[in-house]
């Protein structure tokens, strides 16, 4: 089972809408589920929700371009995982550029050598996490967003990816801004890495359930 998860420390000063979406990469063997047949539906969903920020996983460069062209008020940060430029899947962060500016951004690899293109631990392929420090142009509020996609094979990779991302957030977030971690973690809710995260961060799903009681 694939788990779509958004975790984080939610700002009490501002209310923002964030969403995360594994858009499924454009596989020519997908037939009716090919990107050309479903991109308009996805874009309509995003327009309907109108999030301040959204993350995508499995996005190839031309899919990123399609989203950018059809959602002109959004800009993004992120790179392809295969070369740190445009090749391979992105874990991109899109943000409403009318409302926010990017103060800092970074992409690192989920591996023992996170600053270079690499495969970590027992993972089947390169995996990345993209970070962005965003500033609200009106309130000047800043918050950090992290978007990632964990490996679907490597148990050690998933476990170590959690620790690496938390370490990187601590390094990147030295001014202690509110932050959100989103992505496709390829984990069950009761798995050890998710439980570890839940002890460190607030689970947005749990918080939203509580807030509606």
Tab-separated table of C-alpha atoms in Angstrom:
chain	number	residue	atom	x	y	z
A	1	UNK	CA	0.000	0.000	0.000
A	2	UNK	CA	1.226	3.471	-0.852
A	3	UNK	CA	0.661	6.105	1.803
A	4	UNK	CA	0.247	9.746	0.911
A	5	UNK	CA	1.295	11.659	3.969
A	6	UNK	CA	1.570	15.243	5.046
A	7	UNK	CA	3.291	15.828	8.367
A	8	UNK	CA	4.449	18.956	10.028
A	9	UNK	CA	4.373	21.758	12.502
A	10	UNK	CA	1.420	23.935	11.549
A	11	UNK	CA	1.739	27.686	11.925
A	12	UNK	CA	-0.697	29.241	14.367
A	13	UNK	CA	-0.303	32.691	12.834
A	14	UNK	CA	-1.404	31.914	9.273
A	15	UNK	CA	-3.715	29.406	7.637
A	16	UNK	CA	-2.432	27.890	4.404
A	17	UNK	CA	-3.775	25.174	2.139
A	18	UNK	CA	-1.293	22.510	1.056
A	19	UNK	CA	-1.757	19.303	-0.909
A	20	UNK	CA	0.456	16.480	-2.139
A	21	UNK	CA	-0.127	14.322	-5.193
A	22	UNK	CA	1.633	11.348	-6.767
A	23	UNK	CA	0.701	12.202	-10.357
A	24	UNK	CA	2.107	8.919	-11.789
A	25	UNK	CA	4.858	9.343	-14.346
A	26	UNK	CA	3.991	9.342	-18.016
A	27	UNK	CA	4.254	5.679	-19.014
A	28	UNK	CA	3.495	5.136	-22.733
A	29	UNK	CA	2.122	1.679	-21.846
A	30	UNK	CA	-0.654	3.179	-19.679
A	31	UNK	CA	-3.202	3.365	-22.498
A	32	UNK	CA	-6.288	5.204	-21.279
A	33	UNK	CA	-4.405	6.166	-18.125
A	34	UNK	CA	-1.649	7.899	-20.077
A	35	UNK	CA	-0.774	11.419	-18.968
A	36	UNK	CA	-2.362	12.945	-22.064
A	37	UNK	CA	-5.706	11.444	-21.019
A	38	UNK	CA	-5.636	12.471	-17.378
A	39	UNK	CA	-3.603	15.668	-17.116
A	40	UNK	CA	-6.625	17.936	-17.622
A	41	UNK	CA	-8.516	16.162	-14.816
A	42	UNK	CA	-5.582	16.582	-12.439
A	43	UNK	CA	-5.164	20.250	-13.349
A	44	UNK	CA	-8.890	20.850	-12.826
A	45	UNK	CA	-8.600	19.280	-9.366
A	46	UNK	CA	-5.746	21.591	-8.447
A	47	UNK	CA	-7.647	24.618	-9.729
A	48	UNK	CA	-10.677	23.564	-7.682
A	49	UNK	CA	-8.714	23.180	-4.442
A	50	UNK	CA	-6.586	26.235	-5.248
A	51	UNK	CA	-3.846	25.313	-2.751
A	52	UNK	CA	-1.222	27.766	-1.636
A	53	UNK	CA	1.391	25.038	-2.100
A	54	UNK	CA	1.302	21.567	-3.616
A	55	UNK	CA	3.867	18.833	-4.012
A	56	UNK	CA	4.059	16.281	-6.828
A	57	UNK	CA	5.835	12.952	-7.005
A	58	UNK	CA	6.795	10.878	-10.090
A	59	UNK	CA	6.625	13.963	-12.306
A	60	UNK	CA	8.826	13.949	-15.397
A	61	UNK	CA	10.114	17.190	-16.876
A	62	UNK	CA	7.407	17.489	-19.544
A	63	UNK	CA	4.727	16.873	-16.901
A	64	UNK	CA	6.233	19.661	-14.805
A	65	UNK	CA	6.107	21.872	-17.902
A	66	UNK	CA	2.446	20.987	-18.496
A	67	UNK	CA	1.528	21.890	-14.912
A	68	UNK	CA	3.457	25.155	-15.168
A	69	UNK	CA	1.780	26.139	-18.427
A	70	UNK	CA	-1.736	25.305	-17.256
A	71	UNK	CA	-1.272	26.818	-13.784
A	72	UNK	CA	0.519	30.077	-14.593
A	73	UNK	CA	0.175	31.576	-11.111
A	74	UNK	CA	2.302	28.734	-9.727
A	75	UNK	CA	6.055	28.427	-9.890
A	76	UNK	CA	8.093	25.473	-8.646
A	77	UNK	CA	11.382	24.360	-7.188
A	78	UNK	CA	12.899	20.938	-7.793
A	79	UNK	CA	15.107	18.915	-10.143
A	80	UNK	CA	15.113	15.519	-11.819
A	81	UNK	CA	16.573	12.806	-9.628
A	82	UNK	CA	18.670	11.131	-12.338
A	83	UNK	CA	21.017	14.052	-13.009
A	84	UNK	CA	20.078	16.876	-10.637
A	85	UNK	CA	18.760	18.841	-13.623
A	86	UNK	CA	15.897	17.617	-15.820
A	87	UNK	CA	16.265	13.830	-16.138
A	88	UNK	CA	14.133	11.460	-14.110
A	89	UNK	CA	11.327	11.998	-11.670
A	90	UNK	CA	10.895	15.216	-9.692
A	91	UNK	CA	9.592	15.687	-6.157
A	92	UNK	CA	8.759	19.276	-7.006
A	93	UNK	CA	7.136	21.915	-4.823
A	94	UNK	CA	4.722	24.280	-6.565
A	95	UNK	CA	3.757	27.511	-4.827
A	96	UNK	CA	1.411	30.396	-5.592
A	97	UNK	CA	3.894	32.976	-6.818
A	98	UNK	CA	1.399	35.819	-6.360
A	99	UNK	CA	1.413	35.073	-2.646
A	100	UNK	CA	4.862	33.640	-1.868
A	101	UNK	CA	8.519	34.081	-2.691
A	102	UNK	CA	11.245	31.462	-2.304
A	103	UNK	CA	13.936	32.422	0.186
A	104	UNK	CA	15.973	29.215	-0.102
A	105	UNK	CA	15.610	25.856	-1.845
A	106	UNK	CA	17.558	22.627	-2.099
A	107	UNK	CA	17.243	19.072	-3.404
A	108	UNK	CA	19.231	16.224	-1.845
A	109	UNK	CA	19.433	12.494	-2.484
A	110	UNK	CA	18.196	9.960	0.045
A	111	UNK	CA	21.511	8.205	0.426
A	112	UNK	CA	24.799	8.177	2.305
A	113	UNK	CA	26.001	10.914	-0.104
A	114	UNK	CA	22.992	13.253	-0.205
A	115	UNK	CA	24.712	16.122	-2.038
A	116	UNK	CA	25.343	14.088	-5.197
A	117	UNK	CA	23.273	11.909	-7.524
A	118	UNK	CA	23.266	8.543	-5.775
A	119	UNK	CA	21.289	5.469	-4.719
A	120	UNK	CA	21.034	4.934	-0.976
A	121	UNK	CA	21.267	1.794	1.144
A	122	UNK	CA	19.117	-1.024	-0.324
A	123	UNK	CA	17.010	1.242	-2.568
A	124	UNK	CA	16.192	0.176	-6.117
A	125	UNK	CA	16.864	3.604	-7.624
A	126	UNK	CA	17.688	7.241	-6.916
A	127	UNK	CA	15.336	8.963	-4.481
A	128	UNK	CA	15.261	12.636	-3.535
A	129	UNK	CA	13.770	15.234	-1.216
A	130	UNK	CA	13.177	18.845	-2.240
A	131	UNK	CA	13.057	21.656	0.331
A	132	UNK	CA	11.769	25.213	-0.021
A	133	UNK	CA	11.690	28.067	2.459
A	134	UNK	CA	8.705	30.209	1.447
A	135	UNK	CA	7.815	33.735	2.520
A	136	UNK	CA	4.314	35.172	2.507
A	137	UNK	CA	4.629	38.460	0.599
A	138	UNK	CA	1.991	40.166	2.738
A	139	UNK	CA	2.498	38.869	6.274
A	140	UNK	CA	6.237	38.118	5.867
A	141	UNK	CA	5.549	34.774	7.565
A	142	UNK	CA	8.101	32.135	6.531
A	143	UNK	CA	7.666	28.379	6.559
A	144	UNK	CA	9.565	25.377	5.245
A	145	UNK	CA	8.118	22.719	2.939
A	146	UNK	CA	9.748	19.349	2.205
A	147	UNK	CA	8.502	16.975	-0.507
A	148	UNK	CA	9.793	13.454	-1.078
A	149	UNK	CA	9.112	10.001	-2.540
A	150	UNK	CA	10.591	7.033	-0.673
A	151	UNK	CA	11.855	3.878	-2.332
A	152	UNK	CA	9.322	1.111	-2.950
A	153	UNK	CA	11.793	-1.737	-2.350
A	154	UNK	CA	14.410	-0.801	0.245
A	155	UNK	CA	13.329	-1.193	3.865
A	156	UNK	CA	16.647	0.171	5.132
A	157	UNK	CA	16.379	3.020	2.635
A	158	UNK	CA	12.960	4.047	3.933
A	159	UNK	CA	14.087	3.858	7.557
A	160	UNK	CA	17.242	5.868	6.935
A	161	UNK	CA	15.465	8.349	4.673
A	162	UNK	CA	13.255	9.422	7.580
A	163	UNK	CA	16.286	10.173	9.759
A	164	UNK	CA	18.157	11.922	6.950
A	165	UNK	CA	15.218	14.199	6.117
A	166	UNK	CA	14.713	15.183	9.748
A	167	UNK	CA	18.441	15.932	10.049
A	168	UNK	CA	18.359	18.025	6.869
A	169	UNK	CA	15.287	19.934	8.030
A	170	UNK	CA	17.054	20.738	11.298
A	171	UNK	CA	20.103	21.993	9.379
A	172	UNK	CA	18.060	23.955	6.852
A	173	UNK	CA	15.616	25.316	9.408
A	174	UNK	CA	18.037	26.991	11.809
A	175	UNK	CA	15.597	29.824	12.501
A	176	UNK	CA	12.935	27.340	13.628
A	177	UNK	CA	10.247	28.241	11.099
A	178	UNK	CA	7.038	26.189	10.912
A	179	UNK	CA	7.421	23.341	8.448
A	180	UNK	CA	5.508	20.679	6.561
A	181	UNK	CA	6.775	17.349	5.241
A	182	UNK	CA	4.750	15.852	2.410
A	183	UNK	CA	5.142	13.039	-0.063
A	184	UNK	CA	4.607	9.437	-1.035
A	185	UNK	CA	6.427	7.441	1.635
A	186	UNK	CA	5.535	3.913	0.441
A	187	UNK	CA	4.791	2.926	4.042
A	188	UNK	CA	1.858	1.657	6.100
A	189	UNK	CA	0.600	3.900	8.927
A	190	UNK	CA	1.695	1.402	11.587
A	191	UNK	CA	5.221	0.942	10.195
A	192	UNK	CA	8.215	1.823	12.375
A	193	UNK	CA	9.391	4.780	10.207
A	194	UNK	CA	5.912	6.350	10.283
A	195	UNK	CA	5.673	5.846	14.029
A	196	UNK	CA	9.079	7.475	14.398
A	197	UNK	CA	7.914	10.451	12.340
A	198	UNK	CA	4.702	10.689	14.327
A	199	UNK	CA	6.741	11.017	17.515
A	200	UNK	CA	8.682	13.913	16.013
A	201	UNK	CA	5.995	15.752	14.024
A	202	UNK	CA	2.248	16.222	13.954
A	203	UNK	CA	0.342	13.993	11.545
A	204	UNK	CA	-1.818	16.368	9.500
A	205	UNK	CA	-4.407	13.632	8.933
A	206	UNK	CA	-4.786	13.041	12.659
A	207	UNK	CA	-4.854	16.756	13.416
A	208	UNK	CA	-7.518	17.417	10.788
A	209	UNK	CA	-9.680	14.607	12.209
A	210	UNK	CA	-9.366	16.016	15.694
A	211	UNK	CA	-10.167	19.539	14.542
A	212	UNK	CA	-13.464	18.366	13.013
A	213	UNK	CA	-14.668	16.599	16.173
